[in-house]
Amino acid sequence: MQYLSASSTAGILLDLAGAAILLLAFACLASKLFNRYVVYYGAQSVVLAFAAGTSAAAFHSVELWILAALTLVIKGVAIPVAARRVLIARLAVKRDAAMSTGLSTSLLAGGALTAFAYLVTRPALLPHGTAAAAVVPLSTAVILLGALAMVVRRHTVAQLIGWLIVENGVFLGAITLVATFPFIVEAGIFLDIVAGVLIMVVFVSGITRQLAEASAAELRELRG
Amino acid sequence: MTALAIAIALAPLAGPAAALAGARARAAGAAQAVGAAAALGCAIALLVLLNGHPPLRGWDGFLYADPLSGFFLLTVSGVTLLAALGSVSYIAAQEDGGELTSFQARVYFGFFGLFAALMLASLETGNLGLLFVLVEASTLASAALVGLEGRARSLEAAWKYVIISSLGVTIALAGTLFLFYSASALHPGSNLALTWPYLLAHAQALAPQSLRLAFLLAVVGYGTKVGLAPMHTWLPDAHAEAPSPASAMLSAALLNTGMYAIIRFLAIAHARLGGTYPRAVLLSFGFASIVIGALFMVRKGNFKRLFAYSSVEHMGIIAVALGFGGTLGLYGALLQVLNHALAKAVLFLAGGDVSLRFKTREATSVSGLLAAVPLTGGALLLASFAVLGSPPFGVFLSELTIVRAGFARGSPAFPLLLLALLGLAFFAFARTTTAMVTGAPPSTTADPAITARNHAVITAIPIVLGLAALLVLGLWIPAGLDSVLRHSAAVIG
């Protein structure tokens, strides 16, 4: 397995991209309006595509270039546009992305989770001086923030995008070590995400038709 | 052998092919059953070839099968056959009764076969990344089955299922990532190096801290699919809202596939970290699941939810057995996987017949099953005692083995606690099912004996097959199966 050193240009770029992705995850967590939430997710995916491109250039990997392009097109453009067009416009989803906790509470929780991610992944887990050692704590934090977004957001579409943020975090971790995942697996993960989004959208529109508003807060018939 | 392995994963696609060609429920179900029978036949053949021989490897480690995979292939394909046979009568009856459109029936068989094929394929790969891909894909295929009926309740259950399981499996992917990071010292250069057999063979070179995190994430992640508490919250809803044969697939096949993934991670963690840490993790999640499962069974209500909580409890028992470890514990865990799968498949199929006849899933609205429909009632009674661990059925034998394994580990506290919880579960579960079976049939129902008469024979086949297998396993473990279980337990270490 090859490593990127943290002080190489690619390593620095990856580190910066990781930091930007974390910030955008915070932006998603904090945005009040649905439009913004979706836009921040799209921006995060674009930065992720940039990171994948950096990694591809450093390792001269054609497969990573393909993944970078797929990330840009599907996650960066297609999903956000579709989320806005189809879900928000056609299903008349409310513009306000409701949360079950206050904004400050969820941001505090996000900060705590980020600290926790560093606590868990920092000490002696990874070889020193590699880009991975810098990026893996960031990607772990993004995973936790995405999960937090899924928990605090009430809307089904917002929960779906929370899951996609989690996936972005995993992907960021995966691209820092190039040989980690063979291309078939990476492509399979991608296919899973696309299929997952499609099937979730089917459920969301079904729920929307039944409940007039696809808010998970209304989903409380099944208990115990 | 490679051809056999491919055939196992492809055979269940006969159902989707028939459904795509526009067959009605009965024909598509028959194709599905034939495909599942072919998969079971191939799985048995593969198991015979693998037992005591070196594992099957191919395609850069993407294809890998040892006796452990073979054993799970046998279980999952067997359950698929029972559930496919059950689907023929259940879905055809719903289609004839107008509860499902013929499009929905075709969607059902389309996703049923895909679901089975993806699960079987996930048991045959040595690449842990591909394992994730296939498990996640099987989640998506089965979510379509859960939401099939399209009512508000089933959509809610499907949403909960797909969102919680997807998050869970993604956490398992993060665990896989940390497992690969822990292997950085090996400088693995090719895909082959990132496969399970390679990692197990080089376990001593893995970084322990990162491996600990990887194992915990894998147990939490795949444990979500297994239904280990506290990640089990999707399970009762999905099992209650899915069509009954699909519930049988979820409970008896899908949960076991998740357990298989955990066992793979356990083997590596055990080889590097020793027994203490994995044991602590598995015993905690295992006992939490048994307690939650047993407590929620006390409440009377939807009988499919009751069966679902019993699955939570049994997955907890299997996790505890893996935690006890040793040859005896692992042997018991695997035997419990097979026995629970058979018993739960029979329970859900019999329960499906009950809900077809009585048009309800509430346990309190059902009574006098033995008098009204002797075969289904009798099967429900026998299968509930079987699943609760009464002799002479297989679950008794496997739970006895697990408790013995617990006592063999030294401290008697854990096996005693296990016994007490099993007693509570017995009381809670049998209280509801015996009330359903005994007494007089409710007079309000429109003669339950007539409603589904056309399907009596085909309904009976999988139920009788499953019960017979369960009884045989309680009285006698065939020498071949015994040797497979021993070889599989040796794989885990």
XYZ file of C-alpha atoms in Angstrom:
717
model
C 0.000 0.000 0.000
C 1.364 3.375 -0.936
C 1.188 6.366 1.326
C 0.916 10.038 0.727
C 3.144 11.928 3.068
C 1.497 14.744 4.957
C 4.018 17.322 3.768
C 3.663 16.600 0.043
C 1.510 18.944 -2.024
C -1.145 16.297 -2.473
C -1.085 15.554 1.255
C -1.597 19.208 2.124
C -4.392 19.551 -0.434
C -6.116 16.456 0.937
C -5.827 17.798 4.456
C -7.325 21.136 3.391
C -10.115 19.391 1.493
C -10.845 17.269 4.558
C -11.097 20.378 6.718
C -13.430 22.019 4.167
C -15.602 18.893 4.104
C -15.862 18.963 7.890
C -16.828 22.652 7.826
C -19.487 21.957 5.206
C -20.855 19.140 7.359
C -21.206 21.707 10.149
C -22.877 24.061 7.687
C -25.394 21.335 6.827
C -26.045 20.755 10.493
C -26.628 24.437 11.127
C -28.635 25.464 8.065
C -32.220 26.351 8.741
C -33.495 26.398 5.215
C -33.863 23.263 3.141
C -32.338 24.840 0.043
C -29.178 25.755 1.889
C -28.916 22.327 3.469
C -28.991 20.693 0.033
C -26.572 23.236 -1.442
C -24.048 22.656 1.349
C -24.282 18.933 0.756
C -23.618 19.480 -2.948
C -20.649 21.727 -2.152
C -19.282 19.086 0.189
C -19.479 16.498 -2.576
C -17.703 18.832 -4.991
C -14.841 19.260 -2.517
C -14.793 15.486 -2.070
C -14.486 15.061 -5.837
C -11.569 17.505 -5.733
C -9.945 15.432 -2.990
C -10.441 12.257 -5.022
C -8.894 14.028 -8.020
C -5.887 15.066 -5.899
C -5.432 11.508 -4.783
C -5.824 10.263 -8.347
C -3.146 12.665 -9.587
C -0.755 11.693 -6.803
C -1.146 7.961 -7.417
C -1.613 8.193 -11.210
C -4.730 6.098 -10.823
C -7.210 6.080 -13.692
C -9.809 4.364 -11.512
C -9.685 7.151 -8.947
C -10.144 9.707 -11.728
C -13.307 7.868 -12.756
C -14.537 7.884 -9.171
C -13.753 11.591 -8.844
C -15.766 12.310 -11.975
C -18.653 10.143 -10.764
C -18.616 11.884 -7.395
C -18.715 15.281 -9.059
C -21.520 14.409 -11.445
C -23.754 12.265 -9.234
C -23.210 13.522 -5.707
C -22.141 17.068 -6.500
C -24.740 17.893 -9.145
C -27.378 15.244 -9.830
C -28.501 14.459 -6.277
C -28.694 18.089 -5.043
C -30.493 19.222 -8.205
C -32.883 16.286 -8.052
C -33.485 16.875 -4.347
C -34.426 20.482 -5.054
C -36.412 19.941 -8.222
C -38.247 16.739 -7.484
C -38.621 16.636 -3.770
C -38.888 20.246 -2.733
C -40.781 21.601 -5.733
C -42.993 18.685 -6.744
C -43.739 17.280 -3.334
C -44.152 20.782 -1.911
C -41.848 20.045 0.963
C -41.718 22.889 3.443
C -38.765 25.222 2.994
C -37.937 25.074 6.649
C -35.813 22.050 7.539
C -37.248 21.246 10.940
C -35.034 20.020 13.742
C -35.966 18.202 16.891
C -33.344 20.019 18.967
C -32.315 23.643 19.098
C -29.647 24.886 16.727
C -27.120 25.622 19.436
C -27.620 22.238 21.058
C -26.979 20.391 17.836
C -23.912 22.510 17.066
C -22.520 21.856 20.539
C -23.154 18.158 20.068
C -21.406 18.382 16.688
C -18.373 20.010 18.313
C -18.284 17.336 20.986
C -18.491 14.585 18.361
C -15.606 16.149 16.432
C -13.482 16.195 19.563
C -14.502 12.600 20.209
C -13.470 11.617 16.681
C -9.993 13.043 17.288
C -9.790 11.340 20.661
C -10.626 7.938 19.185
C -8.595 8.037 15.985
C -5.555 10.141 16.845
C -3.356 8.163 19.197
C -0.969 5.810 17.451
C -3.592 4.389 15.123
C -1.889 5.336 11.903
C 1.698 5.671 10.711
C 3.031 9.134 11.598
C 3.615 11.749 8.968
C 1.120 10.346 6.460
C -1.761 12.229 4.945
C -4.040 9.499 6.265
C -3.116 10.336 9.854
C -4.384 13.873 9.261
C -7.453 13.028 7.206
C -8.887 9.986 9.027
C -9.897 11.932 12.168
C -11.577 14.487 9.882
C -13.470 11.802 8.002
C -14.522 10.103 11.251
C -15.877 13.438 12.451
C -17.819 13.863 9.195
C -19.325 10.380 9.671
C -20.464 11.299 13.182
C -21.827 14.680 12.065
C -23.826 13.029 9.295
C -25.275 10.578 11.794
C -26.120 13.516 14.077
C -27.892 15.265 11.188
C -29.940 12.091 10.653
C -30.914 12.105 14.301
C -31.853 15.760 14.735
C -33.530 16.397 11.376
C -37.190 15.541 11.310
C -37.716 15.458 7.593
C -37.242 12.204 5.696
C -35.378 13.939 2.850
C -33.088 15.631 5.362
C -32.411 12.256 6.972
C -31.585 10.807 3.570
C -29.044 13.557 2.958
C -27.651 12.935 6.445
C -26.927 9.388 5.345
C -25.200 10.723 2.223
C -22.996 12.931 4.436
C -22.013 9.787 6.353
C -21.126 8.137 3.042
C -19.023 11.159 2.085
C -17.110 10.780 5.325
C -16.389 7.123 4.626
C -15.343 7.912 1.068
C -12.953 10.624 2.272
C -11.311 8.067 4.520
C -11.134 5.521 1.726
C -9.374 7.713 -0.853
C -6.463 8.602 1.411
C -5.075 5.082 1.118
C -5.243 4.200 -2.486
C -4.961 0.437 -2.594
C -7.437 0.031 0.263
C -10.493 -0.590 -1.830
C -10.282 -2.226 -5.213
C -12.143 -0.437 -7.973
C -14.952 -3.019 -8.136
C -15.712 -2.384 -4.480
C -15.618 1.400 -4.835
C -17.877 1.190 -7.866
C -20.174 -1.186 -5.974
C -20.398 1.248 -3.067
C -21.323 3.943 -5.545
C -23.978 1.790 -7.122
C -25.379 0.990 -3.680
C -25.658 4.678 -2.868
C -27.460 5.442 -6.102
C -29.834 2.485 -5.664
C -30.321 3.474 -2.031
C -31.232 7.032 -2.963
C -33.666 5.787 -5.603
C -35.462 3.385 -3.279
C -35.554 5.932 -0.471
C -37.063 8.496 -2.830
C -39.798 5.994 -3.711
C -40.587 5.582 -0.019
C -40.404 9.320 0.622
C -42.888 10.087 -2.129
C -45.151 7.267 -0.901
C -45.025 8.606 2.642
C -45.571 12.146 1.382
C -48.693 11.108 -0.469
C -50.020 9.366 2.624
C -49.182 11.981 5.181
C -49.222 15.191 3.138
C -45.895 16.011 4.734
C -43.009 13.561 4.791
C -41.898 14.436 8.271
C -40.450 11.582 10.253
C -42.047 13.247 13.270
C -45.364 12.032 11.874
C -44.035 8.496 11.642
C -45.014 7.298 15.052
C -47.622 4.685 14.502
C -45.172 1.834 15.070
C -43.816 1.678 18.578
C -42.476 -0.765 21.115
C -16.427 -25.854 -7.527
C -16.337 -22.314 -8.900
C -19.242 -23.184 -11.182
C -21.180 -24.520 -8.189
C -20.514 -21.346 -6.219
C -21.737 -19.187 -9.097
C -24.795 -21.388 -9.568
C -25.773 -20.957 -5.905
C -25.883 -17.176 -6.238
C -27.586 -17.171 -9.636
C -30.240 -19.871 -9.143
C -32.600 -17.733 -6.998
C -32.842 -15.278 -9.884
C -35.270 -17.700 -11.567
C -38.095 -16.005 -9.664
C -37.266 -12.454 -10.830
C -36.854 -13.770 -14.386
C -40.335 -15.264 -14.318
C -41.730 -12.101 -12.750
C -40.092 -9.953 -15.420
C -41.603 -12.187 -18.071
C -44.987 -11.272 -16.627
C -45.909 -14.467 -14.799
C -48.679 -14.391 -12.207
C -47.922 -15.057 -8.570
C -48.369 -18.821 -8.694
C -46.089 -19.353 -11.701
C -43.464 -16.875 -10.524
C -43.546 -18.512 -7.086
C -43.063 -21.941 -8.614
C -40.067 -20.658 -10.580
C -38.737 -19.091 -7.385
C -39.108 -22.377 -5.503
C -37.355 -24.338 -8.247
C -34.528 -21.806 -8.244
C -34.225 -21.984 -4.465
C -34.222 -25.792 -4.556
C -31.422 -25.680 -7.126
C -29.470 -23.280 -4.902
C -29.950 -25.596 -1.921
C -28.805 -28.593 -3.961
C -25.692 -26.742 -5.134
C -25.009 -25.529 -1.583
C -25.110 -29.111 -0.268
C -22.829 -30.269 -3.088
C -20.395 -27.424 -2.410
C -20.414 -28.182 1.288
C -19.586 -31.845 0.631
C -16.695 -30.793 -1.615
C -15.403 -28.196 0.857
C -15.651 -30.230 4.026
C -12.169 -31.228 5.106
C -10.631 -29.811 1.942
C -8.813 -26.520 1.323
C -11.140 -23.563 0.773
C -12.259 -22.432 -2.650
C -10.389 -19.315 -3.813
C -10.652 -17.407 -7.034
C -10.737 -14.069 -8.814
C -8.134 -12.279 -6.720
C -9.870 -13.209 -3.471
C -13.276 -11.924 -4.493
C -14.490 -15.511 -4.472
C -13.765 -17.421 -1.283
C -15.644 -20.260 0.381
C -14.684 -22.420 3.343
C -16.856 -24.734 5.477
C -18.140 -21.707 7.442
C -19.416 -20.058 4.257
C -20.762 -23.424 3.159
C -22.688 -23.851 6.388
C -24.296 -20.405 6.082
C -25.010 -21.033 2.394
C -26.831 -24.198 3.421
C -28.872 -22.331 6.047
C -29.766 -19.364 3.856
C -30.619 -21.415 0.766
C -32.714 -23.796 2.899
C -34.649 -20.881 4.350
C -35.036 -19.401 0.868
C -36.599 -22.664 -0.314
C -39.071 -22.735 2.602
C -39.957 -19.056 2.159
C -40.308 -19.429 -1.620
C -42.712 -22.337 -1.153
C -44.565 -20.247 1.414
C -44.680 -17.307 -0.997
C -46.461 -19.368 -3.643
C -49.557 -19.810 -1.504
C -49.377 -16.519 0.418
C -48.829 -14.125 -2.472
C -51.173 -16.059 -4.787
C -53.904 -15.890 -2.136
C -53.344 -12.153 -1.714
C -53.383 -11.647 -5.466
C -56.588 -13.680 -5.841
C -58.149 -11.837 -2.912
C -57.354 -8.489 -4.484
C -55.135 -7.328 -1.615
C -52.132 -7.138 -3.908
C -52.248 -6.102 -7.544
C -50.542 -8.413 -10.014
C -47.912 -5.711 -10.455
C -47.186 -5.824 -6.716
C -46.980 -9.620 -6.896
C -44.423 -9.348 -9.691
C -42.461 -6.723 -7.742
C -42.503 -9.095 -4.782
C -40.940 -11.989 -6.682
C -38.547 -9.662 -8.472
C -37.073 -8.433 -5.218
C -37.436 -11.721 -3.342
C -35.112 -13.526 -5.738
C -32.704 -10.593 -5.903
C -32.599 -10.427 -2.107
C -31.824 -14.162 -1.837
C -29.189 -14.018 -4.583
C -27.390 -11.058 -2.989
C -27.350 -12.713 0.435
C -25.967 -15.955 -0.985
C -23.340 -14.026 -2.952
C -22.273 -12.117 0.168
C -21.497 -15.456 1.855
C -19.126 -16.409 -0.926
C -16.755 -13.469 -1.027
C -13.428 -13.159 0.751
C -13.106 -9.438 0.080
C -14.497 -7.558 3.041
C -15.274 -4.468 0.950
C -17.352 -6.524 -1.455
C -19.042 -8.127 1.550
C -20.235 -4.647 2.530
C -21.425 -3.878 -0.993
C -23.499 -7.067 -1.170
C -24.943 -6.742 2.337
C -25.989 -3.147 1.651
C -27.510 -4.157 -1.693
C -29.478 -6.937 0.021
C -30.793 -4.363 2.499
C -32.139 -2.290 -0.349
C -33.706 -5.291 -2.103
C -35.433 -6.412 1.093
C -36.657 -2.871 1.874
C -38.803 -3.118 -1.242
C -40.384 -6.266 0.234
C -41.093 -4.535 3.552
C -42.803 -1.596 1.864
C -44.622 -3.783 -0.674
C -48.132 -3.320 0.636
C -47.815 0.442 0.235
C -49.951 1.360 3.237
C -48.848 4.113 5.604
C -47.699 1.576 8.190
C -45.651 -0.516 5.782
C -44.032 2.569 4.255
C -43.134 3.795 7.728
C -41.606 0.407 8.559
C -39.732 0.325 5.251
C -38.377 3.829 5.790
C -37.200 3.018 9.300
C -35.647 -0.195 8.047
C -33.801 1.274 5.098
C -32.508 4.356 6.891
C -31.365 2.580 10.083
C -29.856 -0.412 8.276
C -28.087 1.742 5.697
C -26.527 3.835 8.433
C -25.600 0.673 10.317
C -23.962 -0.988 7.362
C -22.106 2.237 6.544
C -20.686 2.108 10.070
C -19.582 -1.438 9.293
C -17.857 -0.041 6.197
C -15.991 2.402 8.435
C -15.025 -0.644 10.522
C -13.753 -2.377 7.388
C -11.726 0.742 6.614
C -10.106 0.674 10.054
C -9.371 -3.030 9.621
C -7.505 -2.170 6.423
C -5.700 0.665 8.193
C -4.638 -1.736 10.907
C -2.968 -3.758 8.158
C -0.832 -0.798 6.982
C 2.303 -2.364 8.452
C 1.920 -5.241 5.999
C 2.266 -2.954 2.961
C -0.173 -5.119 1.063
C 0.163 -4.489 -2.641
C -2.685 -6.273 -4.329
C -6.379 -6.866 -3.911
C -5.627 -10.350 -2.654
C -3.951 -8.842 0.391
C -7.127 -7.145 1.507
C -9.146 -10.299 1.801
C -10.220 -12.152 4.889
C -7.926 -15.211 4.561
C -4.858 -12.988 4.075
C -5.719 -10.771 7.029
C -6.356 -13.811 9.231
C -3.073 -15.427 8.195
C -1.179 -12.192 8.960
C -3.221 -11.250 12.019
C -0.126 -10.891 14.193
C 1.083 -7.959 12.084
C -2.152 -5.957 12.493
C -2.096 -2.829 14.639
C -4.098 -3.733 17.760
C -5.598 -0.303 18.537
C -7.019 0.185 15.106
C -8.226 -3.429 15.077
C -10.132 -2.915 18.325
C -11.965 0.017 16.804
C -12.567 -1.960 13.604
C -14.102 -4.879 15.504
C -16.344 -2.643 17.603
C -17.553 -0.732 14.522
C -18.181 -3.984 12.683
C -20.218 -5.414 15.570
C -22.254 -2.206 15.840
C -22.633 -1.916 12.059
C -23.409 -5.467 11.066
C -25.112 -5.860 14.454
C -27.686 -3.386 13.190
C -28.574 -5.909 10.505
C -28.450 -8.773 12.988
C -30.852 -6.925 15.261
C -28.597 -6.743 18.317
C -29.961 -4.344 20.939
C -29.863 -1.356 21.060
C -29.637 -1.227 17.241
C -32.673 -3.510 16.830
C -35.357 -0.811 16.584
C -36.099 -1.353 12.883
C -36.584 -5.070 13.318
C -40.029 -5.526 14.890
C -41.623 -2.990 12.525
C -40.084 -4.465 9.394
C -40.975 -8.011 10.412
C -44.520 -7.047 11.315
C -45.245 -5.116 8.121
C -43.559 -7.304 5.507
C -45.593 -10.083 3.848
C -45.122 -13.168 6.059
C -42.797 -15.183 3.782
C -40.632 -12.068 3.444
C -40.588 -11.794 7.248
C -39.338 -15.380 7.310
C -36.537 -14.373 4.938
C -35.623 -11.353 7.070
C -35.612 -13.244 10.322
C -34.093 -16.535 9.233
C -31.760 -15.494 6.407
C -30.895 -11.785 6.610
C -30.090 -11.726 10.328
C -27.835 -14.760 9.866
C -26.002 -13.077 7.003
C -25.205 -10.181 9.334
C -24.041 -12.656 11.972
C -21.777 -14.293 9.386
C -20.086 -10.933 8.753
C -19.562 -10.446 12.496
C -18.041 -13.932 12.752
C -15.513 -13.068 10.033
C -14.400 -9.983 11.961
C -14.427 -11.961 15.207
C -11.996 -14.515 13.781
C -9.449 -11.807 12.930
C -9.960 -9.926 16.194
C -9.649 -13.159 18.174
C -6.423 -14.106 16.417
C -4.745 -10.762 17.224
C -6.358 -9.445 20.402
C -7.014 -12.699 22.237
C -10.347 -13.609 23.743
C -10.991 -10.949 26.389
C -11.915 -7.920 24.305
C -14.149 -9.639 21.721
C -15.814 -11.583 24.531
C -16.662 -8.390 26.426
C -18.132 -6.776 23.305
C -20.201 -9.799 22.273
C -21.470 -10.603 25.767
C -22.605 -6.985 26.294
C -24.544 -6.764 23.050
C -25.767 -10.340 23.386
C -27.211 -10.012 26.862
C -28.705 -6.602 26.041
C -30.523 -8.217 23.111
C -31.796 -11.161 25.176
C -33.114 -8.833 27.893
C -34.799 -6.458 25.413
C -36.225 -9.325 23.372
C -37.603 -11.172 26.394
C -39.109 -8.054 27.996
C -40.893 -6.918 24.840
C -42.311 -10.391 24.319
C -44.316 -10.048 27.522
C -46.689 -7.593 25.877
C -49.581 -9.099 23.953
C -50.279 -7.630 20.555
C -49.264 -8.239 16.981
C -48.021 -11.844 16.838
C -45.531 -11.056 14.102
C -43.923 -8.505 16.422
C -43.750 -11.248 19.032
C -41.859 -13.483 16.601
C -39.621 -10.545 15.713
C -38.657 -9.889 19.339
C -37.968 -13.586 19.657
C -35.488 -13.136 16.804
C -33.799 -10.308 18.727
C -33.550 -12.655 21.700
C -32.121 -15.507 19.636
C -29.557 -13.322 17.899
C -28.547 -12.265 21.417
C -28.158 -15.927 22.389
C -25.942 -16.525 19.347
C -23.824 -13.465 20.194
C -23.485 -14.710 23.781
C -22.467 -18.146 22.488
C -19.797 -16.548 20.290
C -18.707 -14.600 23.356
C -18.418 -17.777 25.452
C -16.199 -19.085 22.681
C -14.226 -22.285 22.761
C -15.089 -25.119 20.418
C -18.260 -25.871 22.357
C -19.521 -22.272 22.268
C -18.849 -21.837 18.567
C -20.376 -25.220 17.773
C -23.476 -24.243 19.770
C -23.668 -20.833 18.113
C -23.640 -22.300 14.612
C -26.116 -25.035 15.501
C -28.354 -22.347 16.991
C -28.131 -20.362 13.728
C -29.496 -23.327 11.773
C -32.151 -24.345 14.310
C -33.420 -20.823 14.880
C -33.614 -20.247 11.137
C -35.765 -23.347 10.632
C -38.025 -22.687 13.617
C -38.531 -19.022 12.776
C -39.249 -19.773 9.114
C -41.965 -22.234 10.165
C -43.380 -19.735 12.688
C -43.632 -16.897 10.181
C -45.100 -19.122 7.472
C -47.704 -20.550 9.860
C -48.333 -17.015 11.129
C -48.821 -15.878 7.541
C -51.470 -18.532 7.045
C -53.201 -17.372 10.232
C -53.238 -13.746 9.090
C -54.611 -14.796 5.696
C -57.470 -16.728 7.276
C -58.321 -14.408 10.160
C -57.484 -11.136 8.372
C -55.668 -9.897 11.441
C -52.176 -9.828 12.901
C -53.366 -9.206 16.460
C -52.790 -12.175 18.741
C -55.809 -11.357 20.906
C -58.186 -11.618 17.931
C -57.021 -15.157 17.172
C -58.090 -18.218 19.148
C -59.019 -21.838 18.629
C -56.529 -22.424 15.833
C -56.254 -26.124 16.632
C -59.986 -26.580 16.161
C -60.328 -24.343 13.093
C -57.174 -25.177 11.137
C -55.488 -28.152 12.835
C -52.377 -28.219 10.683
C -51.479 -24.533 10.959
C -52.475 -24.455 14.627
C -50.459 -27.548 15.405
C -47.457 -26.242 13.486
C -47.665 -22.906 15.292
C -47.771 -24.646 18.676
C -44.935 -27.065 17.877
C -42.780 -24.355 16.299
C -43.258 -22.018 19.257
C -42.180 -24.703 21.689
C -39.326 -25.549 19.356
C -38.136 -21.925 19.184
C -38.354 -21.655 22.969
C -35.973 -24.576 23.356
C -38.235 -27.444 24.359
C -37.035 -30.950 23.664
C -37.118 -32.859 21.354
C -36.446 -30.061 18.862
C -33.077 -28.810 17.657
C -33.063 -25.510 19.552
C -33.046 -27.431 22.838
C -29.855 -29.181 21.819
C -28.092 -26.011 20.680
C -29.103 -23.976 23.732
C -27.948 -26.810 25.983
C -24.607 -26.764 24.177
C -24.337 -22.997 24.644
C -25.109 -23.163 28.370
C -22.572 -25.959 28.786
C -20.017 -23.822 26.942
C -20.779 -21.008 29.398
C -20.156 -23.224 32.417
C -16.973 -24.526 30.810
C -15.598 -20.940 30.734
C -15.424 -20.797 34.521
C -17.764 -18.157 35.913
C -21.260 -19.644 36.323
C -22.901 -16.197 36.532
C -23.346 -15.723 32.775
C -24.859 -19.126 31.941
C -27.160 -18.859 34.971
C -28.309 -15.424 33.821
C -28.850 -16.867 30.357
C -30.988 -19.679 31.781
C -33.097 -17.232 33.809
C -33.703 -15.048 30.748
C -34.592 -18.079 28.646
C -37.187 -18.959 31.300
C -38.682 -15.459 31.124
C -38.786 -15.635 27.324
C -40.468 -19.021 27.486
C -43.225 -17.705 29.727
C -43.768 -14.524 27.707
C -43.846 -16.190 24.320
C -45.843 -19.311 25.186
C -48.469 -17.234 27.016
C -49.466 -15.581 23.739
C -49.126 -18.489 21.336
C -50.959 -21.068 23.466
C -53.848 -18.620 23.781
C -53.949 -18.337 19.999
C -53.979 -22.076 19.503
C -56.380 -23.236 22.214
C -59.995 -22.332 22.973
C -62.868 -21.871 20.575
C -62.489 -20.109 17.227
C -63.939 -16.588 17.176
C -67.428 -16.688 15.708
C -67.063 -13.347 13.972
C -64.632 -14.568 11.352
C -66.090 -15.559 8.012
C -65.356 -19.268 8.328
C -61.568 -19.251 8.319
C -61.442 -22.852 7.098
C -62.927 -21.922 3.734
C -61.134 -18.670 2.962
C -57.813 -20.204 2.042
C -58.869 -23.734 1.242
C -57.460 -23.633 -2.271
C -53.970 -23.292 -0.910
C -54.085 -25.868 1.886
C -51.640 -28.359 0.375
C -49.034 -25.929 -0.890
C -49.170 -24.024 2.419
C -48.536 -27.222 4.335
C -45.431 -28.313 2.400
C -42.849 -25.796 3.727
C -44.297 -25.906 7.243
C -44.087 -29.697 7.469
C -40.640 -29.748 5.832
C -39.298 -27.189 8.293
C -40.758 -28.912 11.347
C -39.435 -32.286 10.209
C -35.924 -30.880 9.776
C -36.156 -29.255 13.198
C -37.226 -32.526 14.808
C -34.470 -34.503 13.095
C -31.852 -31.982 14.266
C -33.125 -32.351 17.815
C -32.796 -36.122 17.809
C -29.773 -36.720 15.631
C -27.065 -34.572 14.100
C -25.913 -36.239 10.877
C -22.203 -37.075 10.857
C -21.642 -34.836 7.835
C -23.223 -31.825 9.529
C -21.279 -32.534 12.717
C -18.002 -32.501 10.823
C -18.992 -29.303 8.973
C -19.782 -27.610 12.280
C -16.442 -28.725 13.744
C -14.497 -27.467 10.737
C -16.414 -24.158 10.793
C -15.744 -23.697 14.490
C -12.048 -24.310 13.786
C -12.128 -21.469 11.227
C -13.105 -19.015 13.959
C -10.332 -20.277 16.260
